[in-house]
Short mmCIF file of C-alpha atoms in Angstrom, two decimals:
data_model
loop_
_atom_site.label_atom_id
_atom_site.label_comp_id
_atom_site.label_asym_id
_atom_site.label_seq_id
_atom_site.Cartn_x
_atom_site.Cartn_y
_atom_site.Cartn_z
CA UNK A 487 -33.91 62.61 -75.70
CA UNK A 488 -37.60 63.19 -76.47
CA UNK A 489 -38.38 67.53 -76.42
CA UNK A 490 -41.33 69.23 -76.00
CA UNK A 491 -41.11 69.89 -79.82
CA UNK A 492 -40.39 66.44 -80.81
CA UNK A 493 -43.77 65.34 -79.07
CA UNK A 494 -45.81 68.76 -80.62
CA UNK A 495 -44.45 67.53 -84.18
CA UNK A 496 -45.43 64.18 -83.61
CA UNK A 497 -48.78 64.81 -82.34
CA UNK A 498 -49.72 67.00 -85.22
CA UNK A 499 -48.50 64.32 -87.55
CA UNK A 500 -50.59 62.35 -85.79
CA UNK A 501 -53.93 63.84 -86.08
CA UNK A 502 -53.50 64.36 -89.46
CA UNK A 503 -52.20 61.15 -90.06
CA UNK A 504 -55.66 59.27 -88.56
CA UNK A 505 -57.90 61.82 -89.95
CA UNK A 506 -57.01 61.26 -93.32
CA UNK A 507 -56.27 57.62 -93.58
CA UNK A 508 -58.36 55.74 -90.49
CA UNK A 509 -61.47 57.76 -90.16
CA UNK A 510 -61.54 58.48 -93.90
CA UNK A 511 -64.24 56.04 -94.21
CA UNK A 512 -66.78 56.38 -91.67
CA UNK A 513 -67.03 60.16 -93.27
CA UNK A 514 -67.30 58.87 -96.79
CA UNK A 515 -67.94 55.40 -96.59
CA UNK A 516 -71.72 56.18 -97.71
CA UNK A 517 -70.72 59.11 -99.97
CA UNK A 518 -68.61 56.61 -102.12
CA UNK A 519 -71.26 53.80 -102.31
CA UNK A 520 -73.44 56.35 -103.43
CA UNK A 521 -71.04 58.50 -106.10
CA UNK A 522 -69.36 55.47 -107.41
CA UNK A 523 -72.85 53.13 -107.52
CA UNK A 524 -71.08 50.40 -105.46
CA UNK A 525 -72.39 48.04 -102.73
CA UNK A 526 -71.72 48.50 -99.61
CA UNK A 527 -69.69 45.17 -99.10
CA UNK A 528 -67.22 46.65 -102.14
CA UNK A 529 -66.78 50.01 -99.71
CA UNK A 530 -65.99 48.89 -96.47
CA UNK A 531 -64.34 45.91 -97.72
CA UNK A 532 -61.49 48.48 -99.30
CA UNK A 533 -61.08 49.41 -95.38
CA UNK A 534 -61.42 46.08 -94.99
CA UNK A 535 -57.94 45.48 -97.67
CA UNK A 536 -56.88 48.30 -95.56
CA UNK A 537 -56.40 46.94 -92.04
CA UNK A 538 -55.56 43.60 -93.50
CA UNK A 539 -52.62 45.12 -94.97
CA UNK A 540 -52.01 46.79 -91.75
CA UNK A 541 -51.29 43.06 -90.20
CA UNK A 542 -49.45 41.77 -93.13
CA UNK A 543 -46.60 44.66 -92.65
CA UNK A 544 -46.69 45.25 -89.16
CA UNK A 545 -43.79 43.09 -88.17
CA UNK A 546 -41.55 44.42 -90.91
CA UNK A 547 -42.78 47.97 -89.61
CA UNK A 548 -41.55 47.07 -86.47
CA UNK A 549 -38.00 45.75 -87.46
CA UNK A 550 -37.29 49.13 -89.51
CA UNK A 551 -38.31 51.08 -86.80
CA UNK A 552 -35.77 49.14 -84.22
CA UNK A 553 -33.09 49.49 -86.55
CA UNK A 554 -33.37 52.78 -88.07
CA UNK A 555 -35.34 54.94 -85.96
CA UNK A 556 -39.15 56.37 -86.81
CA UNK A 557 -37.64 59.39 -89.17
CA UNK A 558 -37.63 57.69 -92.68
CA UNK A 559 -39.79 55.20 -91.51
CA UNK A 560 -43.10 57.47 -90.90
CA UNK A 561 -41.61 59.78 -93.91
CA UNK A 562 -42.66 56.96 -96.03
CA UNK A 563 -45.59 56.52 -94.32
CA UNK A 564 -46.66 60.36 -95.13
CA UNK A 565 -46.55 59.39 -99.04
CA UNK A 566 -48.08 56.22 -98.88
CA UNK A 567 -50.94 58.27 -97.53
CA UNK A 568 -50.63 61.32 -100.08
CA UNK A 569 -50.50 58.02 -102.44
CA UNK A 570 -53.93 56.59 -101.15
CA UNK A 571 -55.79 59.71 -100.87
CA UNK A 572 -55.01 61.01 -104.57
CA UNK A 573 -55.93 57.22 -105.55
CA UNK A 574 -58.90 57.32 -103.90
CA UNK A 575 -60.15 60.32 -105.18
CA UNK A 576 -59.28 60.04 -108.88
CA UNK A 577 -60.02 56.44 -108.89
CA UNK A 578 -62.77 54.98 -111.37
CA UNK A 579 -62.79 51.28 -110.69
CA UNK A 580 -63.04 48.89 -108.26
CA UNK A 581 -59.80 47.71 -109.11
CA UNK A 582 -58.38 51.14 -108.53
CA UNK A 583 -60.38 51.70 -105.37
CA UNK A 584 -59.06 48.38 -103.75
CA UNK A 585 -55.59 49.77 -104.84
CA UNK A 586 -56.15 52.83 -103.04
CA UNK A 587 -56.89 51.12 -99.82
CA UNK A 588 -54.05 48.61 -99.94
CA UNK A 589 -51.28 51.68 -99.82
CA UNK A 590 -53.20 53.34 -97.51
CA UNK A 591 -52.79 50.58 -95.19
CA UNK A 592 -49.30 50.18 -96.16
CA UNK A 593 -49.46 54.20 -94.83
CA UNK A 594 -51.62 53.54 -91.76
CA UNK A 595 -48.97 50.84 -90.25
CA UNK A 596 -46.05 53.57 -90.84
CA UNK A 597 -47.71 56.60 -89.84
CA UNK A 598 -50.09 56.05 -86.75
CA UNK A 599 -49.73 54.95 -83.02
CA UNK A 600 -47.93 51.78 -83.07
CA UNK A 601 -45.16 52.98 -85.64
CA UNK A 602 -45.34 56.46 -83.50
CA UNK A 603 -45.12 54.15 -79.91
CA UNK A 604 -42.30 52.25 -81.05
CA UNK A 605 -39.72 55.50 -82.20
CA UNK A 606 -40.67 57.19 -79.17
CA UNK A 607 -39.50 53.90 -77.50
CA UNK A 608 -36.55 54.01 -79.76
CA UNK A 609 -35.65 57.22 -78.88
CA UNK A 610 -36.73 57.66 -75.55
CA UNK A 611 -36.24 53.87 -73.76
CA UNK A 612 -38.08 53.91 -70.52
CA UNK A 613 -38.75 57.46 -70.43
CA UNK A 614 -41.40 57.02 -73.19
CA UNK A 615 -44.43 56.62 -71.44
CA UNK A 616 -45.56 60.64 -71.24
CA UNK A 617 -44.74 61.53 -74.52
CA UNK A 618 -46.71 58.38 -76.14
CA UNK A 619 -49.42 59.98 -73.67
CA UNK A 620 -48.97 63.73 -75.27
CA UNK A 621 -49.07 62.56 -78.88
CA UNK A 622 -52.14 60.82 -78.62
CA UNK A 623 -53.37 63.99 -76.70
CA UNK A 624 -53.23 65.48 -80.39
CA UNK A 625 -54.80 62.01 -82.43
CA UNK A 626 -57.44 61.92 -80.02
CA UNK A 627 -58.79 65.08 -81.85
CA UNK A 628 -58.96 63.30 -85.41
CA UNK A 629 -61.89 62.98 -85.67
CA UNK A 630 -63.48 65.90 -83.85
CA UNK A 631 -61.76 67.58 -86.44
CA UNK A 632 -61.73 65.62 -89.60
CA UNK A 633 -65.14 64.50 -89.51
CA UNK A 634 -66.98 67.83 -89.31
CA UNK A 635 -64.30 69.25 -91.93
CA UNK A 636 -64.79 66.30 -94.56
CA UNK A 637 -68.35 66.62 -94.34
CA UNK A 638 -68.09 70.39 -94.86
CA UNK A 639 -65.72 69.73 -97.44
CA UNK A 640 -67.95 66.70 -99.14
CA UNK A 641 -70.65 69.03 -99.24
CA UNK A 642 -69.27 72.40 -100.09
CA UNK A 643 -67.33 70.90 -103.26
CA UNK A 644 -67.98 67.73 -103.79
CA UNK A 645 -66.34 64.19 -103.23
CA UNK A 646 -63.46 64.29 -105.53
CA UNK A 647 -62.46 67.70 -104.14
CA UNK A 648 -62.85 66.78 -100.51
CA UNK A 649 -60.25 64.23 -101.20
CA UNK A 650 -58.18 65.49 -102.76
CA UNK A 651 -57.56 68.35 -100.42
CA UNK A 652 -57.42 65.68 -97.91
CA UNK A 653 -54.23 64.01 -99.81
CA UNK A 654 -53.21 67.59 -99.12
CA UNK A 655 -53.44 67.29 -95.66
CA UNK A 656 -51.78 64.06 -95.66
CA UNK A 657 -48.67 66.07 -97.62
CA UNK A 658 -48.41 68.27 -94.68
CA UNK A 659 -47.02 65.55 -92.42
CA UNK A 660 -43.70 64.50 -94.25
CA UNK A 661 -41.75 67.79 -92.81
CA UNK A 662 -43.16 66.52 -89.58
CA UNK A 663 -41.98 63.39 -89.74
CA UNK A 664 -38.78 64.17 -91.76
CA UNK A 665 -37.81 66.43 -88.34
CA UNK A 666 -37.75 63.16 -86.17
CA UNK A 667 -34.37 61.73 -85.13
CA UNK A 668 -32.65 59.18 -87.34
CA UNK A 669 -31.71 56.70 -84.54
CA UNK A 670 -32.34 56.81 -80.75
CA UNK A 671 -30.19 59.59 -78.85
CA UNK A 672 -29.57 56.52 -75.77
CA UNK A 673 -26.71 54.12 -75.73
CA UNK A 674 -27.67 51.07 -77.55
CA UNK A 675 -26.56 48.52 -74.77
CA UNK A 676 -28.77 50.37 -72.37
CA UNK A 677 -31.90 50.54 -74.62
CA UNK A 678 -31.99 46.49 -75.32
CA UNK A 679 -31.14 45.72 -71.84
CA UNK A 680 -34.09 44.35 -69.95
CA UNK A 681 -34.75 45.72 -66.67
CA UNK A 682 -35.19 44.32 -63.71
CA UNK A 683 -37.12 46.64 -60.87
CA UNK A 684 -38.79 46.86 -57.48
CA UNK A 685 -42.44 46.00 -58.32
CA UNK A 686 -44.88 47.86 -56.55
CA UNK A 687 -42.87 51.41 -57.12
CA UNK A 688 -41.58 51.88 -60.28
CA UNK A 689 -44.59 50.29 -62.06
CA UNK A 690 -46.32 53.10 -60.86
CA UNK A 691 -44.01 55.40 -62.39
CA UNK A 692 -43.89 57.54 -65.48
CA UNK A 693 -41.08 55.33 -66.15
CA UNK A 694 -41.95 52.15 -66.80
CA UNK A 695 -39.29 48.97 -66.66
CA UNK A 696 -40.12 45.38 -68.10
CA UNK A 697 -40.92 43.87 -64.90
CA UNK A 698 -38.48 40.76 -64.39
CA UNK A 699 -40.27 38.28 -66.18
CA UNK A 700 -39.35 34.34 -67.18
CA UNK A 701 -39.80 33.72 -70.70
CA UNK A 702 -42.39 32.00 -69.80
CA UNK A 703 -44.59 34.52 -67.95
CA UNK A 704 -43.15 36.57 -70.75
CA UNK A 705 -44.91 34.60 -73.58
CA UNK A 706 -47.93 34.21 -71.33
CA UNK A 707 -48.24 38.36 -70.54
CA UNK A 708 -47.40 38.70 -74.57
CA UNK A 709 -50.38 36.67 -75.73
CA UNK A 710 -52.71 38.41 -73.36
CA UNK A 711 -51.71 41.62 -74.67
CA UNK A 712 -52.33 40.52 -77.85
CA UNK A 713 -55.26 39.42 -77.75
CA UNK A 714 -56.84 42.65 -75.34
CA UNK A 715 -55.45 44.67 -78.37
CA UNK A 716 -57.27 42.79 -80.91
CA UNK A 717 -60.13 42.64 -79.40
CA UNK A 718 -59.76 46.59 -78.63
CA UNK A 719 -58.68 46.42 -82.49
CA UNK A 720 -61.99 44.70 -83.81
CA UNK A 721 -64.04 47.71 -81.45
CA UNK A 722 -62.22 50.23 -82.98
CA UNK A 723 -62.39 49.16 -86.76
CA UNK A 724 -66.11 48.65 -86.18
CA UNK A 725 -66.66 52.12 -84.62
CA UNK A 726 -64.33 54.32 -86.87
CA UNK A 727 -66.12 52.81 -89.76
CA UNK A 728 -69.89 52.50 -88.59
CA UNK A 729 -70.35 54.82 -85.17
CA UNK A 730 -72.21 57.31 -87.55
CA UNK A 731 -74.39 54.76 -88.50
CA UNK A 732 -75.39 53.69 -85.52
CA UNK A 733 -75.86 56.48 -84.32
CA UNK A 734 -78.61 57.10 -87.43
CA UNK A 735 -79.75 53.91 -86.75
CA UNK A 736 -80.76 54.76 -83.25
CA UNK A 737 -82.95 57.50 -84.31
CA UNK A 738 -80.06 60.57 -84.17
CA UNK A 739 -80.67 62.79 -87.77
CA UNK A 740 -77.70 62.59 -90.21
CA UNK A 741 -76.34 66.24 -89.23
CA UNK A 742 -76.55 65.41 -85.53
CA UNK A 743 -74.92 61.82 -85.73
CA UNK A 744 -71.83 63.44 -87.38
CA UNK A 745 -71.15 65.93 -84.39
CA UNK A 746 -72.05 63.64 -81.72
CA UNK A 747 -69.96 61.41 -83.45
CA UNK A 748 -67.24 63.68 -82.83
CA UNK A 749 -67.67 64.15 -79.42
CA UNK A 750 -65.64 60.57 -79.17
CA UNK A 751 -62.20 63.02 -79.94
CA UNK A 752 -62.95 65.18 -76.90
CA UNK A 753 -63.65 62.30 -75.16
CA UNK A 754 -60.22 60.55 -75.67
CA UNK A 755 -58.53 63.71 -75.59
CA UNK A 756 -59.32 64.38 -72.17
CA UNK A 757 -59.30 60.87 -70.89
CA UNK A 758 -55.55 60.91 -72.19
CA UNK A 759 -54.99 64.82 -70.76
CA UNK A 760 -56.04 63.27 -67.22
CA UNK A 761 -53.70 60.17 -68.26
CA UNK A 762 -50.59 62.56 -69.12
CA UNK A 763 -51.66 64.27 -65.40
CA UNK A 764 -52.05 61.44 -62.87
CA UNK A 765 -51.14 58.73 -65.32
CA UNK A 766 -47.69 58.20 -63.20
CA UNK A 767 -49.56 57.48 -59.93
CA UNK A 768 -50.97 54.13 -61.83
CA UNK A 769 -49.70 50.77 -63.12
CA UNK A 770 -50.28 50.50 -67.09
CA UNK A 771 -52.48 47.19 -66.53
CA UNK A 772 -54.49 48.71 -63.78
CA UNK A 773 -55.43 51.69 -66.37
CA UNK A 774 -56.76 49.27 -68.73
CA UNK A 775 -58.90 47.40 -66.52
CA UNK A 776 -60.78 50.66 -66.08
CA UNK A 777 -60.77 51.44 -69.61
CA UNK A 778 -61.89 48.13 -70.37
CA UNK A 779 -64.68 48.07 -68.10
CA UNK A 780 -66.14 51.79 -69.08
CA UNK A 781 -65.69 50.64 -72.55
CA UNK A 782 -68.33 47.80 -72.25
CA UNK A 783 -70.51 49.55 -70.21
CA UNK A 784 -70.82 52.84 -72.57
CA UNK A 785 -72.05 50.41 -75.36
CA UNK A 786 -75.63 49.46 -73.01
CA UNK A 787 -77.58 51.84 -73.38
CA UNK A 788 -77.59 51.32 -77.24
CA UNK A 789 -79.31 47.97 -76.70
CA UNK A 790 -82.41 50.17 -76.02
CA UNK A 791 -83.07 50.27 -79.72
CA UNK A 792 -83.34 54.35 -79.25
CA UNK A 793 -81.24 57.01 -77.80
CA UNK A 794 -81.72 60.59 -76.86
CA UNK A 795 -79.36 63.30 -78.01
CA UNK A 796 -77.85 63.74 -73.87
CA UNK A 797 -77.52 59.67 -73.76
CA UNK A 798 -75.98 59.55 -77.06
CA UNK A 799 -73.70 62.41 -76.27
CA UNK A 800 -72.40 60.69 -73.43
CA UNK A 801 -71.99 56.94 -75.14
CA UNK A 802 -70.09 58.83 -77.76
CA UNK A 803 -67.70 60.70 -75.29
CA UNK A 804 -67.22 57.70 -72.47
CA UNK A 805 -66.67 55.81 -75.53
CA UNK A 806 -63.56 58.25 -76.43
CA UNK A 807 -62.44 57.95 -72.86
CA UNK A 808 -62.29 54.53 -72.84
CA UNK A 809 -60.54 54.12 -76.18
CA UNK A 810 -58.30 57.02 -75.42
CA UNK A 811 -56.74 55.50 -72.24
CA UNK A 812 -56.52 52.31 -74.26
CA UNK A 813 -54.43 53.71 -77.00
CA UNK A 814 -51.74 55.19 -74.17
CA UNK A 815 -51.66 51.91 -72.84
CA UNK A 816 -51.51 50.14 -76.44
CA UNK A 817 -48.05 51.62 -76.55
CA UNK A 818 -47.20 51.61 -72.48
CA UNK A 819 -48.59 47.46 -71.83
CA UNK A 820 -45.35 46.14 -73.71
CA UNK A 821 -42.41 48.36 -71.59
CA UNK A 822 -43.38 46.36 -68.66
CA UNK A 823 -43.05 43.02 -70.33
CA UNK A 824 -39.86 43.64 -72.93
CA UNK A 825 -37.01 45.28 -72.86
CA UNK A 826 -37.31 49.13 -75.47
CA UNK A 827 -34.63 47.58 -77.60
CA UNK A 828 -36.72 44.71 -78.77
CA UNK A 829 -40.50 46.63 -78.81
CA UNK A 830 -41.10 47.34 -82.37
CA UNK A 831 -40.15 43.80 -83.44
CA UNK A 832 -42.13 41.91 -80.18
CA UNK A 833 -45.21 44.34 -80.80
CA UNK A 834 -45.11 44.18 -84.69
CA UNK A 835 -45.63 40.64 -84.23
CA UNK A 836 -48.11 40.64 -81.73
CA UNK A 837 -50.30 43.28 -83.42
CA UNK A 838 -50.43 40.75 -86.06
CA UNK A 839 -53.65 38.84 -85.38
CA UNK A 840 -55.64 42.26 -84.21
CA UNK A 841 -54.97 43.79 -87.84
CA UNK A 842 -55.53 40.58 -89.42
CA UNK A 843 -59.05 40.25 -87.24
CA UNK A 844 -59.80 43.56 -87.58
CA UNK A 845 -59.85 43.78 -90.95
CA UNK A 846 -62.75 41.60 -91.10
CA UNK A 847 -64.82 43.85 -88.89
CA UNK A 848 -66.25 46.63 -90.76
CA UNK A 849 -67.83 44.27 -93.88
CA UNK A 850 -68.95 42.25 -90.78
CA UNK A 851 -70.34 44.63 -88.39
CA UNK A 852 -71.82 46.44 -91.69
CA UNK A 853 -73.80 43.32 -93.06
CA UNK A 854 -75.01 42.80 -89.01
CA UNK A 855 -76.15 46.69 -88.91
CA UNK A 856 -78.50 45.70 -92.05
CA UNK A 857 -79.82 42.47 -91.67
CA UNK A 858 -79.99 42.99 -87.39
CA UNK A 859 -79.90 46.53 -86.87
CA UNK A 860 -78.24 48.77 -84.12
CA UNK A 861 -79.27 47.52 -80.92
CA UNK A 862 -77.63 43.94 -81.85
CA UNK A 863 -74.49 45.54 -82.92
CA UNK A 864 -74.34 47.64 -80.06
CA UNK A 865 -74.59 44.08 -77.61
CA UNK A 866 -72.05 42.53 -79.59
CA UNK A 867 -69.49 45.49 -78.97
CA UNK A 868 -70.52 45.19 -75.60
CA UNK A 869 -69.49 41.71 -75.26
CA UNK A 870 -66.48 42.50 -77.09
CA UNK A 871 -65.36 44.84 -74.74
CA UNK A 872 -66.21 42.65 -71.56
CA UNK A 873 -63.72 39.60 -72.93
CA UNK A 874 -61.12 42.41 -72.96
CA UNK A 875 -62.07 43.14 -69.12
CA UNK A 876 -61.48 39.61 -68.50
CA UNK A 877 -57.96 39.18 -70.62
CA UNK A 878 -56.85 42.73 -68.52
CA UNK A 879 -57.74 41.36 -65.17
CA UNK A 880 -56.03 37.56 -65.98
CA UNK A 881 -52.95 39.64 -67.52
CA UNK A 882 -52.40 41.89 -64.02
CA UNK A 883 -52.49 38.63 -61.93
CA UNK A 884 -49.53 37.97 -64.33
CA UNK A 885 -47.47 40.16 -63.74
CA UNK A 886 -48.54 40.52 -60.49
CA UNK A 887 -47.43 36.89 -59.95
CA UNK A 888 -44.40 36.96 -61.85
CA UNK A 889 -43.09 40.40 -59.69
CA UNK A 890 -43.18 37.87 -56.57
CA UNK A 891 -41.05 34.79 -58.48
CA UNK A 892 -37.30 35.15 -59.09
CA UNK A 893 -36.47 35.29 -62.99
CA UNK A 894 -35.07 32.84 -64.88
CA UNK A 895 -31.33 32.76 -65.39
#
């Protein structure tokens, strides 16, 4: 059974969680090329290491979690990143700094959404979908609140210190995640049972059931997820590590790119408040054909080469809506297509290629920023985010075909 305080220790484990680890580097990306003397291609290729990592454990993250529950799990997760941070902030090397961002990927797969999706499902079963909603109602905020605060920090004591008090932060999520439940409180028959269900209702539902899919349509719905999520992966990575800088690079001061910046946490937070709200009265795959569609179009008016301070407010917080809605149905997506016994393995593996694809975003999108500036970067995002319209739409005719087709025996 998922509580109220289950979901409010989660979620607070999951703000910290991305604020310290994930958005780390678009906050001092620039401050460590700049204290350590190192190129820019040696900094964001450590995030780089990072999200690579990410991919290479994210099936084995998966299995853990189906067997053993979230608690010890995301526990190890919580000193992987108290592991990273310290690293990172005492670290004198290259060596050392590429070290740093290989356990902190190690901590990002155990600690954020997809580790956090996948107990909920093994607690919870079908009845996940609102709490995977509520949790992210508290991530969404990462970096509205970890941005500003590093910076503050960064500049108030230095680098080292800013760090370190974030591995601090990081050490505040262990009793968090120690207080989750071992195993799943359901019966274990029930939980790896695929459902079968009346279409048009219950996919509408705040519970969500695997609609009654051949392996076939199955495979086909899987890949499609996969590959909206790794294109929504490839945004992301791009944007957590660069949206301050192209933000500068549109004209925006340093000062003012940081809080706009952060405007992208208000506007996932209330995209997924609104979610939690009417959420229920929509299909999963509907949602992120919306999403999917206001996610390309908040990236145009970037390709104007300049952007006023109301424009850029409202890229940065349609931006958050977008992604916000995403995330819920990042975790929501693979309940209509497998059965909650079998999600952490299925969606370990099929996360796979995003990580892997993501990781080579930011030293990409970074070396396009320099030698092609903002406006180019801001059209290739765009486009980005139109393939994933086009994967969303092809994956509800899916499932939308496969509701009106018998299953296979």
């Amino acid at each position: 059974m998922i509580t109220p305080g289950l979901t409010i220790r989660l979620g607070l484990a999951q703000m910290i969680s991305w604020g310290t680890a994930y958005y780390l580097i678009g906050n001092f990306g620039p401050r460590l090329s700049q204290y350590h003397g190192w190129s820019e291609t040696v900094i964001y290729g450590g995030f780089s290491l990072a999200l690579l990592v990410m991919g290479i454990v994210s099936p084995l993250c998966g299995k853990l979690i189906d067997r053993h529950g979230g608690r010890m799990v995301m526990a190890a997760g919580s000193l992987f990143n108290v592991a990273g941070c310290l690293t990172l902030a005492t670290c004198n090397t290259v060596t050392g700094y590429f070290a740093a961002w290989l356990v902190l990927g190690i901590a990002m797969r155990l600690t954020l959404y997809d580790a956090a999706f996948a107990a909920l499902a093994r607690i919870g079963g079908q009845n996940a979908r609102r709490a995977m909603g509520q949790i992210t109602l508290f991530g969404g905020l990462a970096s509205t609140v970890f941005w500003p605060l590093g910076h503050y920090l960064d500049s108030r004591f230095g680098l080292t210190a800013a760090l370190l008090c974030y591995a601090g932060f990081a050490a505040l999520t262990l009793p968090l995640h120690l207080a989750l439940p071992g195993r799943h409180h359901g019966d274990q028959t029930d939980i790896n049972a695929p459902v079968k269900t009346a279409p048009a209702q219950k996919l509408a539902s705040s519970t969500i059931s695997a609609a009654p899919l051949s392996p076939r349509h199955q495979m086909v719905c899987g890949l499609l997820y996969a590959l909206i999520m790794s294109l929504i992966n490839i945004i992301n990575a791009a944007m957590s590590a660069h949206m301050i800088s192209l933000l500068a690079g549109l004209g925006l001061a340093g000062a003012a790119a940081i809080n706009i910046a952060s405007l992208r946490g208000i506007g996932q937070t209330a995209s997924r408040l609104a979610d939690t709200i009417f959420g229920r009265n929509f299909n999963p795959a509907t949602v992120t054909i919306g999403a999917t569609l206001v996610l390309g179009l908040a990236f145009v008016p970037g390709l104007a080469g300049t952007i006023s301070i109301t424009m850029a407010g409202v890229f940065a917080v349609a931006f958050g809506a977008a992604n916000g809605v995403l995330t819920i149905t990042r975790g929501t997506l693979p309940l209509m297509i497998f059965a909650p016994g079998h999600y952490g393995k299925k969606v370990g593996v099929l996360l796979l290629p995003g990580f892997i694809l993501s990781a080579l975003a930011p030293s990409l999108f970074a070396m396009a920023l320099k030698s092609r500036g903002a406006p180019a970067v801001f059209g290739i995002l765009a486009g980005l985010s139109f393939a994933a319209l086009l994967c969303a739409l092809l994956l509800r005719a899916k499932l939308d075909n496969a509701q009106k087709k018998p299953s296979a025996p």
